[in-house]
PDB file of C-alpha atoms and ligand atoms in Angstrom:
ATOM      1  CA  UNK A   2      17.842  -9.062   9.524  1.00 78.00           C
ATOM      2  CA  UNK A   3      14.906  -8.637   8.308  1.00 93.00           C
ATOM      3  CA  UNK A   4      12.788  -6.594   5.049  1.00 97.00           C
ATOM      4  CA  UNK A   5      10.200  -6.000   3.551  1.00 97.00           C
ATOM      5  CA  UNK A   6       9.772  -6.022   0.083  1.00 97.00           C
ATOM      6  CA  UNK A   7       6.764  -8.208  -0.562  1.00 93.00           C
ATOM      7  CA  UNK A   8       2.746  -7.975   1.593  1.00 88.00           C
ATOM      8  CA  UNK A   9       3.506 -11.593   2.394  1.00 91.00           C
ATOM      9  CA  UNK A  10       6.865 -11.770   3.913  1.00 94.00           C
ATOM     10  CA  UNK A  11       5.010 -10.803   6.951  1.00 95.00           C
ATOM     11  CA  UNK A  12       3.494 -13.070   8.299  1.00 95.00           C
ATOM     12  CA  UNK A  13      -1.130 -12.625   9.620  1.00 96.00           C
ATOM     13  CA  UNK A  14       0.048 -12.464  13.356  1.00 96.00           C
ATOM     14  CA  UNK A  15       2.784 -10.401  12.425  1.00 96.00           C
ATOM     15  CA  UNK A  16       0.395  -7.515  10.077  1.00 97.00           C
ATOM     16  CA  UNK A  17      -2.294  -7.981  13.564  1.00 97.00           C
ATOM     17  CA  UNK A  18       1.078  -7.403  15.579  1.00 97.00           C
ATOM     18  CA  UNK A  19       1.198  -4.205  13.459  1.00 98.00           C
ATOM     19  CA  UNK A  20      -2.193  -3.132  13.061  1.00 98.00           C
ATOM     20  CA  UNK A  21      -2.257  -2.825  16.972  1.00 98.00           C
ATOM     21  CA  UNK A  22       0.340  -1.203  17.385  1.00 98.00           C
ATOM     22  CA  UNK A  23      -0.630   1.862  14.807  1.00 98.00           C
ATOM     23  CA  UNK A  24      -3.663   1.840  17.543  1.00 98.00           C
ATOM     24  CA  UNK A  25      -2.001   2.793  20.085  1.00 98.00           C
ATOM     25  CA  UNK A  26       0.252   5.690  18.274  1.00 98.00           C
ATOM     26  CA  UNK A  27      -2.670   7.461  17.442  1.00 98.00           C
ATOM     27  CA  UNK A  28      -4.685   6.811  20.808  1.00 98.00           C
ATOM     28  CA  UNK A  29      -1.536   8.368  22.560  1.00 98.00           C
ATOM     29  CA  UNK A  30       1.045   9.379  19.589  1.00 97.00           C
ATOM     30  CA  UNK A  31       3.003  11.896  22.702  1.00 98.00           C
ATOM     31  CA  UNK A  32       4.254   8.090  24.133  1.00 98.00           C
ATOM     32  CA  UNK A  33       5.723   7.759  21.242  1.00 98.00           C
ATOM     33  CA  UNK A  34       7.218  10.852  20.302  1.00 98.00           C
ATOM     34  CA  UNK A  35      11.201  10.191  21.045  1.00 98.00           C
ATOM     35  CA  UNK A  36      10.791   6.357  19.889  1.00 98.00           C
ATOM     36  CA  UNK A  37      13.441   7.014  17.534  1.00 98.00           C
ATOM     37  CA  UNK A  38      15.214   9.001  19.065  1.00 98.00           C
ATOM     38  CA  UNK A  39      19.225  10.061  17.191  1.00 97.00           C
ATOM     39  CA  UNK A  40      17.829   7.338  14.640  1.00 98.00           C
ATOM     40  CA  UNK A  41      17.582   8.115  10.514  1.00 98.00           C
ATOM     41  CA  UNK A  42      15.492   7.096   7.447  1.00 98.00           C
ATOM     42  CA  UNK A  43      16.838   7.644   4.247  1.00 98.00           C
ATOM     43  CA  UNK A  44      14.329   7.546   1.492  1.00 98.00           C
ATOM     44  CA  UNK A  45      15.674   6.391  -1.667  1.00 98.00           C
ATOM     45  CA  UNK A  46      12.779   6.571  -4.575  1.00 98.00           C
ATOM     46  CA  UNK A  47      13.646   6.799  -8.229  1.00 97.00           C
ATOM     47  CA  UNK A  48      10.592   7.373  -9.144  1.00 95.00           C
ATOM     48  CA  UNK A  49       7.997   9.908  -7.943  1.00 95.00           C
ATOM     49  CA  UNK A  50       5.861  10.517  -4.880  1.00 97.00           C
ATOM     50  CA  UNK A  51       4.104  11.889  -2.492  1.00 97.00           C
ATOM     51  CA  UNK A  52       2.343  10.049  -0.015  1.00 97.00           C
ATOM     52  CA  UNK A  53       4.882   6.791   0.031  1.00 98.00           C
ATOM     53  CA  UNK A  54       7.712   9.408   0.838  1.00 98.00           C
ATOM     54  CA  UNK A  55       5.959  12.532   2.625  1.00 98.00           C
ATOM     55  CA  UNK A  56       4.263   9.844   4.533  1.00 98.00           C
ATOM     56  CA  UNK A  57       7.258   7.510   5.587  1.00 98.00           C
ATOM     57  CA  UNK A  58       9.851  11.534   6.651  1.00 98.00           C
ATOM     58  CA  UNK A  59       6.561  13.105   8.226  1.00 98.00           C
ATOM     59  CA  UNK A  60       6.057   9.409  10.363  1.00 98.00           C
ATOM     60  CA  UNK A  61      10.118   9.294  11.364  1.00 98.00           C
ATOM     61  CA  UNK A  62      10.183  12.768  12.278  1.00 98.00           C
ATOM     62  CA  UNK A  63       7.306  11.925  14.621  1.00 98.00           C
ATOM     63  CA  UNK A  64       8.164   9.304  15.987  1.00 98.00           C
ATOM     64  CA  UNK A  65      11.696  11.743  17.131  1.00 98.00           C
ATOM     65  CA  UNK A  66      13.569  10.650  14.728  1.00 98.00           C
ATOM     66  CA  UNK A  67      15.520  11.840  11.789  1.00 98.00           C
ATOM     67  CA  UNK A  68      15.014  11.802   7.672  1.00 98.00           C
ATOM     68  CA  UNK A  69      17.790  12.249   4.269  1.00 98.00           C
ATOM     69  CA  UNK A  70      17.522  10.547   0.388  1.00 98.00           C
ATOM     70  CA  UNK A  71      16.347  11.800  -2.916  1.00 97.00           C
ATOM     71  CA  UNK A  72      13.130  12.038  -4.533  1.00 97.00           C
ATOM     72  CA  UNK A  73      14.517  10.917  -7.999  1.00 96.00           C
ATOM     73  CA  UNK A  74      16.482   9.189  -9.557  1.00 95.00           C
ATOM     74  CA  UNK A  75      18.085  11.809 -12.139  1.00 95.00           C
ATOM     75  CA  UNK A  76      19.033  14.047  -8.200  1.00 93.00           C
ATOM     76  CA  UNK A  77      21.511  10.542  -7.455  1.00 95.00           C
ATOM     77  CA  UNK A  78      24.815   8.989  -8.822  1.00 96.00           C
ATOM     78  CA  UNK A  79      21.839   6.359 -10.350  1.00 96.00           C
ATOM     79  CA  UNK A  80      22.162   8.724 -13.636  1.00 95.00           C
ATOM     80  CA  UNK A  81      26.310   7.877 -13.202  1.00 96.00           C
ATOM     81  CA  UNK A  82      25.479   4.556 -13.660  1.00 96.00           C
ATOM     82  CA  UNK A  83      26.113   3.330  -9.802  1.00 97.00           C
ATOM     83  CA  UNK A  84      23.911  -0.357  -9.239  1.00 97.00           C
ATOM     84  CA  UNK A  85      21.268  -0.670  -6.845  1.00 98.00           C
ATOM     85  CA  UNK A  86      23.156  -2.796  -5.024  1.00 98.00           C
ATOM     86  CA  UNK A  87      26.350  -0.732  -4.258  1.00 98.00           C
ATOM     87  CA  UNK A  88      23.621   2.076  -3.909  1.00 98.00           C
ATOM     88  CA  UNK A  89      22.208   0.260  -0.794  1.00 98.00           C
ATOM     89  CA  UNK A  90      25.277  -0.321   0.502  1.00 98.00           C
ATOM     90  CA  UNK A  91      26.902   3.175   1.093  1.00 98.00           C
ATOM     91  CA  UNK A  92      23.478   5.154   2.516  1.00 98.00           C
ATOM     92  CA  UNK A  93      23.085   1.303   5.236  1.00 97.00           C
ATOM     93  CA  UNK A  94      26.458   3.661   5.523  1.00 98.00           C
ATOM     94  CA  UNK A  95      24.163   7.019   6.962  1.00 98.00           C
ATOM     95  CA  UNK A  96      20.490   5.326   8.139  1.00 98.00           C
ATOM     96  CA  UNK A  97      19.691   2.735  11.004  1.00 98.00           C
ATOM     97  CA  UNK A  98      16.160   1.825   8.011  1.00 98.00           C
ATOM     98  CA  UNK A  99      15.899   2.379   4.034  1.00 98.00           C
ATOM     99  CA  UNK A 100      12.675   2.762   2.620  1.00 98.00           C
ATOM    100  CA  UNK A 101      12.761   2.025  -1.551  1.00 98.00           C
ATOM    101  CA  UNK A 102      10.918   3.226  -3.953  1.00 98.00           C
ATOM    102  CA  UNK A 103      12.013   1.551  -7.794  1.00 97.00           C
ATOM    103  CA  UNK A 104      10.232   1.147 -11.924  1.00 95.00           C
ATOM    104  CA  UNK A 105      12.242  -2.132 -11.785  1.00 96.00           C
ATOM    105  CA  UNK A 106      10.266  -4.665 -10.156  1.00 95.00           C
ATOM    106  CA  UNK A 107      12.642  -7.179  -7.082  1.00 97.00           C
ATOM    107  CA  UNK A 108      15.454  -3.757  -6.741  1.00 98.00           C
ATOM    108  CA  UNK A 109      14.364  -3.793  -3.315  1.00 98.00           C
ATOM    109  CA  UNK A 110      14.610  -6.948  -3.373  1.00 98.00           C
ATOM    110  CA  UNK A 111      18.116  -6.919  -4.141  1.00 98.00           C
ATOM    111  CA  UNK A 112      18.930  -3.720  -1.973  1.00 98.00           C
ATOM    112  CA  UNK A 113      17.381  -6.433   1.362  1.00 98.00           C
ATOM    113  CA  UNK A 114      20.700  -8.916  -0.909  1.00 98.00           C
ATOM    114  CA  UNK A 115      23.393  -6.270   0.118  1.00 97.00           C
ATOM    115  CA  UNK A 116      22.027  -4.077   2.940  1.00 97.00           C
ATOM    116  CA  UNK A 117      23.450  -3.874   7.002  1.00 95.00           C
ATOM    117  CA  UNK A 118      20.100  -2.455   7.516  1.00 97.00           C
ATOM    118  CA  UNK A 119      16.405  -3.260   6.985  1.00 98.00           C
ATOM    119  CA  UNK A 120      14.648  -1.666   3.757  1.00 98.00           C
ATOM    120  CA  UNK A 121      11.639  -1.966   3.204  1.00 98.00           C
ATOM    121  CA  UNK A 122       9.979  -1.781  -0.557  1.00 98.00           C
ATOM    122  CA  UNK A 123       8.100   1.528  -0.458  1.00 98.00           C
ATOM    123  CA  UNK A 124       6.478  -0.030  -5.132  1.00 96.00           C
ATOM    124  CA  UNK A 125       8.709  -1.692  -6.900  1.00 95.00           C
ATOM    125  CA  UNK A 126       6.859  -1.661 -10.961  1.00 90.00           C
ATOM    126  CA  UNK A 127       3.988  -3.485 -10.871  1.00 85.00           C
ATOM    127  CA  UNK A 128       5.107  -5.806  -8.589  1.00 88.00           C
ATOM    128  CA  UNK A 129       4.428  -4.944  -5.225  1.00 91.00           C
ATOM    129  CA  UNK A 130       3.106  -1.992  -2.360  1.00 95.00           C
ATOM    130  CA  UNK A 131       3.787  -3.804   1.225  1.00 96.00           C
ATOM    131  CA  UNK A 132       2.114  -0.416   2.861  1.00 98.00           C
ATOM    132  CA  UNK A 133       0.058   1.062   1.152  1.00 97.00           C
ATOM    133  CA  UNK A 134      -0.976  -2.805   1.706  1.00 97.00           C
ATOM    134  CA  UNK A 135      -0.913  -1.822   5.307  1.00 98.00           C
ATOM    135  CA  UNK A 136      -2.055   1.593   4.920  1.00 98.00           C
ATOM    136  CA  UNK A 137      -5.218  -0.076   2.879  1.00 98.00           C
ATOM    137  CA  UNK A 138      -5.171  -3.093   5.851  1.00 98.00           C
ATOM    138  CA  UNK A 139      -5.060  -0.808   8.775  1.00 98.00           C
ATOM    139  CA  UNK A 140      -8.228   1.277   6.519  1.00 98.00           C
ATOM    140  CA  UNK A 141     -11.102  -1.213   6.187  1.00 98.00           C
ATOM    141  CA  UNK A 142      -9.845  -2.214   9.979  1.00 98.00           C
ATOM    142  CA  UNK A 143     -11.023   0.928  11.207  1.00 98.00           C
ATOM    143  CA  UNK A 144     -14.353   1.320   8.811  1.00 98.00           C
ATOM    144  CA  UNK A 145     -15.306  -2.462   9.147  1.00 98.00           C
ATOM    145  CA  UNK A 146     -13.963  -2.858  13.037  1.00 98.00           C
ATOM    146  CA  UNK A 147     -12.852  -6.363  11.424  1.00 98.00           C
ATOM    147  CA  UNK A 148     -10.519  -8.058   8.604  1.00 98.00           C
ATOM    148  CA  UNK A 149     -12.486 -10.840   7.385  1.00 98.00           C
ATOM    149  CA  UNK A 150     -16.772 -11.752   6.351  1.00 98.00           C
ATOM    150  CA  UNK A 151     -16.597  -9.251   3.474  1.00 98.00           C
ATOM    151  CA  UNK A 152     -16.965  -9.207   0.167  1.00 98.00           C
ATOM    152  CA  UNK A 153     -13.953  -6.498  -1.760  1.00 98.00           C
ATOM    153  CA  UNK A 154     -14.372  -5.357  -5.289  1.00 98.00           C
ATOM    154  CA  UNK A 155     -11.400  -3.829  -7.039  1.00 98.00           C
ATOM    155  CA  UNK A 156     -11.893  -1.624  -9.533  1.00 97.00           C
ATOM    156  CA  UNK A 157      -9.517  -0.085 -12.668  1.00 96.00           C
ATOM    157  CA  UNK A 158      -6.815  -1.191 -13.587  1.00 94.00           C
ATOM    158  CA  UNK A 159      -5.678  -4.185 -12.397  1.00 95.00           C
ATOM    159  CA  UNK A 160      -3.155  -5.649 -13.889  1.00 93.00           C
ATOM    160  CA  UNK A 161       0.112  -3.070 -13.359  1.00 90.00           C
ATOM    161  CA  UNK A 162      -1.742  -1.729  -9.991  1.00 89.00           C
ATOM    162  CA  UNK A 163       0.118  -3.159  -7.672  1.00 90.00           C
ATOM    163  CA  UNK A 164      -1.087  -1.856  -4.361  1.00 94.00           C
ATOM    164  CA  UNK A 165      -4.163  -4.175  -5.777  1.00 95.00           C
ATOM    165  CA  UNK A 166      -1.814  -7.342  -6.252  1.00 94.00           C
ATOM    166  CA  UNK A 167      -0.142  -6.671  -2.513  1.00 93.00           C
ATOM    167  CA  UNK A 168      -3.803  -6.126  -1.094  1.00 96.00           C
ATOM    168  CA  UNK A 169      -5.140  -9.689  -2.920  1.00 97.00           C
ATOM    169  CA  UNK A 170      -1.810 -11.619  -2.168  1.00 95.00           C
ATOM    170  CA  UNK A 171      -1.944  -9.464   2.170  1.00 96.00           C
ATOM    171  CA  UNK A 172      -6.214 -10.719   2.222  1.00 97.00           C
ATOM    172  CA  UNK A 173      -6.186 -13.560   0.697  1.00 97.00           C
ATOM    173  CA  UNK A 174      -4.899 -14.471   4.150  1.00 96.00           C
ATOM    174  CA  UNK A 175      -8.164 -13.727   6.443  1.00 97.00           C
ATOM    175  CA  UNK A 176     -10.965 -16.257   6.702  1.00 97.00           C
ATOM    176  CA  UNK A 177     -14.316 -15.040   3.689  1.00 98.00           C
ATOM    177  CA  UNK A 178     -13.340 -12.863   1.850  1.00 98.00           C
ATOM    178  CA  UNK A 179     -15.137 -12.786  -1.742  1.00 98.00           C
ATOM    179  CA  UNK A 180     -12.996 -10.252  -4.777  1.00 98.00           C
ATOM    180  CA  UNK A 181     -15.122  -8.837  -7.341  1.00 98.00           C
ATOM    181  CA  UNK A 182     -12.449  -7.899  -9.899  1.00 98.00           C
ATOM    182  CA  UNK A 183     -14.272  -4.733 -11.957  1.00 98.00           C
ATOM    183  CA  UNK A 184     -11.589  -4.041 -14.657  1.00 96.00           C
ATOM    184  CA  UNK A 185     -11.180  -4.357 -18.386  1.00 94.00           C
ATOM    185  CA  UNK A 186      -9.874  -6.713 -20.811  1.00 93.00           C
ATOM    186  CA  UNK A 187      -6.918  -5.563 -21.557  1.00 91.00           C
ATOM    187  CA  UNK A 188      -6.828  -4.540 -17.300  1.00 93.00           C
ATOM    188  CA  UNK A 189      -7.611  -7.961 -15.186  1.00 95.00           C
ATOM    189  CA  UNK A 190      -5.927  -9.126 -12.166  1.00 96.00           C
ATOM    190  CA  UNK A 191      -2.358 -11.233 -13.617  1.00 95.00           C
ATOM    191  CA  UNK A 192      -2.954 -14.486 -14.446  1.00 96.00           C
ATOM    192  CA  UNK A 193      -0.948 -16.146 -11.718  1.00 95.00           C
ATOM    193  CA  UNK A 194      -1.896 -14.339  -8.925  1.00 96.00           C
ATOM    194  CA  UNK A 195      -5.644 -16.300 -10.232  1.00 97.00           C
ATOM    195  CA  UNK A 196      -4.184 -18.969 -10.207  1.00 98.00           C
ATOM    196  CA  UNK A 197      -1.102 -18.833  -7.616  1.00 97.00           C
ATOM    197  CA  UNK A 198      -3.007 -16.551  -4.552  1.00 97.00           C
ATOM    198  CA  UNK A 199      -6.529 -17.072  -5.860  1.00 98.00           C
ATOM    199  CA  UNK A 200      -7.413 -20.633  -6.947  1.00 98.00           C
ATOM    200  CA  UNK A 201      -4.976 -22.042  -5.008  1.00 98.00           C
ATOM    201  CA  UNK A 202      -6.453 -20.917  -2.030  1.00 97.00           C
ATOM    202  CA  UNK A 203     -10.267 -21.911  -3.449  1.00 97.00           C
ATOM    203  CA  UNK A 204     -11.172 -18.119  -2.392  1.00 98.00           C
ATOM    204  CA  UNK A 205     -14.553 -17.172  -3.842  1.00 98.00           C
ATOM    205  CA  UNK A 206     -13.070 -14.167  -6.902  1.00 98.00           C
ATOM    206  CA  UNK A 207     -15.670 -13.078  -9.917  1.00 98.00           C
ATOM    207  CA  UNK A 208     -14.055 -11.222 -13.057  1.00 98.00           C
ATOM    208  CA  UNK A 209     -17.033  -8.786 -13.853  1.00 98.00           C
ATOM    209  CA  UNK A 210     -17.398  -5.035 -16.810  1.00 97.00           C
ATOM    210  CA  UNK A 211     -19.352  -3.352 -14.910  1.00 96.00           C
ATOM    211  CA  UNK A 212     -19.045  -1.850 -11.660  1.00 97.00           C
ATOM    212  CA  UNK A 213     -22.851  -1.454 -11.823  1.00 96.00           C
ATOM    213  CA  UNK A 214     -23.842  -4.793 -12.142  1.00 96.00           C
ATOM    214  CA  UNK A 215     -22.114  -6.484  -8.264  1.00 98.00           C
ATOM    215  CA  UNK A 216     -22.211  -2.390  -6.196  1.00 98.00           C
ATOM    216  CA  UNK A 217     -25.672  -3.620  -4.238  1.00 98.00           C
ATOM    217  CA  UNK A 218     -23.175  -6.209  -3.012  1.00 98.00           C
ATOM    218  CA  UNK A 219     -19.836  -4.602  -1.793  1.00 98.00           C
ATOM    219  CA  UNK A 220     -18.774  -3.983   1.567  1.00 98.00           C
ATOM    220  CA  UNK A 221     -15.065  -2.448   0.312  1.00 98.00           C
ATOM    221  CA  UNK A 222     -14.330  -1.058  -3.147  1.00 98.00           C
ATOM    222  CA  UNK A 223     -10.739  -0.109  -3.780  1.00 98.00           C
ATOM    223  CA  UNK A 224     -10.586   2.821  -6.740  1.00 98.00           C
ATOM    224  CA  UNK A 225      -7.482   2.874  -8.869  1.00 96.00           C
ATOM    225  CA  UNK A 226      -6.399   4.467 -11.382  1.00 93.00           C
ATOM    226  CA  UNK A 227      -4.806   3.718 -14.664  1.00 90.00           C
ATOM    227  CA  UNK A 228      -0.636   3.557 -14.009  1.00 83.00           C
ATOM    228  CA  UNK A 229      -0.304   5.821 -17.005  1.00 82.00           C
ATOM    229  CA  UNK A 230       3.412   5.748 -17.089  1.00 79.00           C
ATOM    230  CA  UNK A 231       3.156   1.877 -17.202  1.00 79.00           C
ATOM    231  CA  UNK A 232       1.801   1.428 -21.246  1.00 78.00           C
ATOM    232  CA  UNK A 233       3.650   0.854 -23.995  1.00 77.00           C
ATOM    233  CA  UNK A 234       0.900   3.240 -25.899  1.00 86.00           C
ATOM    234  CA  UNK A 235       0.052   6.500 -25.483  1.00 86.00           C
ATOM    235  CA  UNK A 236      -2.879   5.640 -27.373  1.00 87.00           C
ATOM    236  CA  UNK A 237      -3.821   2.336 -24.985  1.00 83.00           C
ATOM    237  CA  UNK A 238      -4.065   4.821 -22.180  1.00 84.00           C
ATOM    238  CA  UNK A 239      -6.216   6.946 -23.269  1.00 84.00           C
ATOM    239  CA  UNK A 240      -8.799   4.458 -24.418  1.00 86.00           C
ATOM    240  CA  UNK A 241      -8.506   2.846 -20.936  1.00 82.00           C
ATOM    241  CA  UNK A 242      -7.645   5.825 -18.578  1.00 89.00           C
ATOM    242  CA  UNK A 243     -11.994   6.725 -17.637  1.00 85.00           C
ATOM    243  CA  UNK A 244     -13.260   3.166 -18.421  1.00 90.00           C
ATOM    244  CA  UNK A 245     -14.719   3.469 -14.950  1.00 95.00           C
ATOM    245  CA  UNK A 246     -15.774   6.733 -13.458  1.00 96.00           C
ATOM    246  CA  UNK A 247     -17.448   6.728  -9.769  1.00 98.00           C
ATOM    247  CA  UNK A 248     -19.840   9.425  -8.955  1.00 97.00           C
ATOM    248  CA  UNK A 249     -22.891   9.560  -6.905  1.00 96.00           C
ATOM    249  CA  UNK A 250     -25.268   7.686  -9.347  1.00 96.00           C
ATOM    250  CA  UNK A 251     -23.393   4.725  -9.802  1.00 97.00           C
ATOM    251  CA  UNK A 252     -23.752   4.376  -5.432  1.00 97.00           C
ATOM    252  CA  UNK A 253     -27.876   4.861  -6.180  1.00 96.00           C
ATOM    253  CA  UNK A 254     -27.514   1.174  -5.407  1.00 96.00           C
ATOM    254  CA  UNK A 255     -24.513   0.728  -3.086  1.00 98.00           C
ATOM    255  CA  UNK A 256     -24.437   0.321   0.708  1.00 98.00           C
ATOM    256  CA  UNK A 257     -25.105   2.428   3.489  1.00 98.00           C
ATOM    257  CA  UNK A 258     -21.965   1.440   5.060  1.00 98.00           C
ATOM    258  CA  UNK A 259     -20.109   0.979   2.692  1.00 98.00           C
ATOM    259  CA  UNK A 260     -15.575   1.832   2.213  1.00 98.00           C
ATOM    260  CA  UNK A 261     -14.428   3.404  -0.516  1.00 98.00           C
ATOM    261  CA  UNK A 262     -11.104   3.787  -0.441  1.00 98.00           C
ATOM    262  CA  UNK A 263      -8.275   4.473  -3.056  1.00 98.00           C
ATOM    263  CA  UNK A 264      -4.988   4.348  -2.897  1.00 97.00           C
ATOM    264  CA  UNK A 265      -4.450   7.920  -4.298  1.00 97.00           C
ATOM    265  CA  UNK A 266      -3.528   9.581  -6.664  1.00 95.00           C
ATOM    266  CA  UNK A 267      -7.114  10.243  -8.215  1.00 96.00           C
ATOM    267  CA  UNK A 268      -6.908  11.191 -11.273  1.00 93.00           C
ATOM    268  CA  UNK A 269     -10.486  10.554 -12.917  1.00 93.00           C
ATOM    269  CA  UNK A 270     -11.816   7.280 -11.424  1.00 96.00           C
ATOM    270  CA  UNK A 271     -14.043   9.996  -8.552  1.00 98.00           C
ATOM    271  CA  UNK A 272     -15.341  12.438  -9.073  1.00 97.00           C
ATOM    272  CA  UNK A 273     -15.350  14.910  -6.313  1.00 98.00           C
ATOM    273  CA  UNK A 274     -18.573  15.330  -5.685  1.00 97.00           C
ATOM    274  CA  UNK A 275     -18.025  12.141  -3.387  1.00 97.00           C
ATOM    275  CA  UNK A 276     -14.969  13.290  -1.129  1.00 98.00           C
ATOM    276  CA  UNK A 277     -17.793  14.339   1.306  1.00 97.00           C
ATOM    277  CA  UNK A 278     -19.837  11.445   0.978  1.00 98.00           C
ATOM    278  CA  UNK A 279     -19.897   9.425   4.922  1.00 98.00           C
ATOM    279  CA  UNK A 280     -18.136   5.820   2.676  1.00 98.00           C
ATOM    280  CA  UNK A 281     -15.349   8.167   0.528  1.00 98.00           C
ATOM    281  CA  UNK A 282     -12.915   6.787   3.039  1.00 98.00           C
ATOM    282  CA  UNK A 283      -9.139   7.346   0.932  1.00 98.00           C
ATOM    283  CA  UNK A 284      -8.403  10.930   2.501  1.00 98.00           C
ATOM    284  CA  UNK A 285      -8.692   9.538   5.685  1.00 98.00           C
ATOM    285  CA  UNK A 286      -7.218   6.257   4.457  1.00 98.00           C
ATOM    286  CA  UNK A 287      -4.310   8.355   3.632  1.00 98.00           C
ATOM    287  CA  UNK A 288      -3.966   9.374   7.256  1.00 98.00           C
ATOM    288  CA  UNK A 289      -3.116   5.516   8.778  1.00 98.00           C
ATOM    289  CA  UNK A 290      -0.912   5.375   5.873  1.00 98.00           C
ATOM    290  CA  UNK A 291       1.532   7.657   7.817  1.00 98.00           C
ATOM    291  CA  UNK A 292       0.670   5.883  11.814  1.00 98.00           C
ATOM    292  CA  UNK A 293       1.524   2.067   9.757  1.00 98.00           C
ATOM    293  CA  UNK A 294       5.303   3.548   8.966  1.00 98.00           C
ATOM    294  CA  UNK A 295       4.896   3.949  12.371  1.00 98.00           C
ATOM    295  CA  UNK A 296       3.928   1.593  13.442  1.00 98.00           C
ATOM    296  CA  UNK A 297       6.438  -0.943  10.677  1.00 98.00           C
ATOM    297  CA  UNK A 298       9.269   0.838  11.485  1.00 98.00           C
ATOM    298  CA  UNK A 299       9.026   0.605  14.517  1.00 98.00           C
ATOM    299  CA  UNK A 300       8.586  -2.891  14.280  1.00 98.00           C
ATOM    300  CA  UNK A 301      11.970  -3.062  12.052  1.00 98.00           C
ATOM    301  CA  UNK A 302      14.200  -1.441  13.999  1.00 98.00           C
ATOM    302  CA  UNK A 303      13.377  -3.711  17.404  1.00 97.00           C
ATOM    303  CA  UNK A 304      14.165  -6.809  15.507  1.00 95.00           C
ATOM    304  CA  UNK A 305      16.820  -6.246  13.906  1.00 93.00           C
ATOM    305  CA  UNK A 306      17.707  -5.359  17.283  1.00 94.00           C
ATOM    306  CA  UNK A 307      17.554  -1.164  17.509  1.00 96.00           C
ATOM    307  CA  UNK A 308      17.445   0.112  20.811  1.00 96.00           C
ATOM    308  CA  UNK A 309      14.353   2.179  20.944  1.00 98.00           C
ATOM    309  CA  UNK A 310      13.604   4.779  23.170  1.00 98.00           C
ATOM    310  CA  UNK A 311      10.717   3.782  24.762  1.00 98.00           C
ATOM    311  CA  UNK A 312       8.928   3.045  27.944  1.00 97.00           C
ATOM    312  CA  UNK A 313       8.701  -1.014  29.037  1.00 97.00           C
ATOM    313  CA  UNK A 314       5.310  -0.993  28.160  1.00 97.00           C
ATOM    314  CA  UNK A 315       5.516   1.011  25.107  1.00 98.00           C
ATOM    315  CA  UNK A 316       8.487  -1.428  23.957  1.00 97.00           C
ATOM    316  CA  UNK A 317       6.421  -4.793  24.940  1.00 97.00           C
ATOM    317  CA  UNK A 318       3.551  -3.361  22.563  1.00 96.00           C
ATOM    318  CA  UNK A 319       5.909  -3.439  19.499  1.00 97.00           C
ATOM    319  CA  UNK A 320       5.502  -6.705  17.753  1.00 93.00           C
ATOM    320  CA  UNK A 321       8.825  -9.565  17.422  1.00 88.00           C
TER     321      UNK A 321
HETATM  322  N1   CP B  26      -0.295   5.692  -2.839  1.00 69.68           N
HETATM  323  C1   CP B  26       0.520   6.205  -3.348  1.00 69.68           C
HETATM  324  O1   CP B  26       2.186   5.219  -3.134  1.00 69.68           O
HETATM  325  O2   CP B  26       0.609   6.848  -3.997  1.00 69.68           O
HETATM  326  P1   CP B  26       2.974   7.665  -4.372  1.00 69.68           P
HETATM  327  O3   CP B  26       2.518   7.259  -5.091  1.00 69.68           O
HETATM  328  O4   CP B  26       2.433   9.117  -3.766  1.00 69.68           O
HETATM  329  O5   CP B  26       3.838   7.238  -3.150  1.00 69.68           O
END
């Protein structure tokens, strides 16, 4: 049984295949509109979400399948004390594939150990968010035309931001990427990412506190929100939440083809005055998220032996 729990559960070849398939879906949506006829996706969200849950559900509907699930732990039997393992065993009797978000790091991994159907991690605590990473990679590829040879600045809450951790792991496998990590000292990237990913692979990186001083070097700027829900202390959140606010003035020295990404939701960290700048990619990024989740679900369903309702030439486009 193939699951996606961490962004490195997929090889670079598999990721490239999924991104290529997503692009084919974008170019030829009609051909995929019945691909998952008779299939069901369960979305088990123990933590709030707008984009991830709704894009998964929309993705399955656009593939001709159906969806079921819950959007908060309060509306599930978790409130009666049911374990993640038991919930997963039960739901895998009802659905062909499961997307799970959970505040506890490792919960989707636990689910994958007992599930009879593929599990996709839709975000676990401050740990990982692999489908956001696929979304980010597809966005960089579509905006820049490549996934290698660029400098990326990651800015904001790099400590608790699971999208940042997943993206660094994924991009570290492509050629000639330089990381500039822009964060106050309290919100720096966790030490294990520095030592086990960047230093272990000899990947160039810098840690800085000022966005302005590095802006002119960046090809991609990945903004993130300060993750209020992961703070133990309200006063620390209030002190750090507005450390970075990207506005027109801060973009003065930026490259004309800079790509500005944000996994969203945004709070204050990008001024709305940037939204109409052609370099602002974050709403296009949202759309890419739906297509890449369609591609991922097709890939996992095929890998796990499901019969898909597709022509032979489209079936051949799904990565093995
Ligand atoms: N990017 C993201 O994970 O958004 P949601 O929390 O709304 O799903």
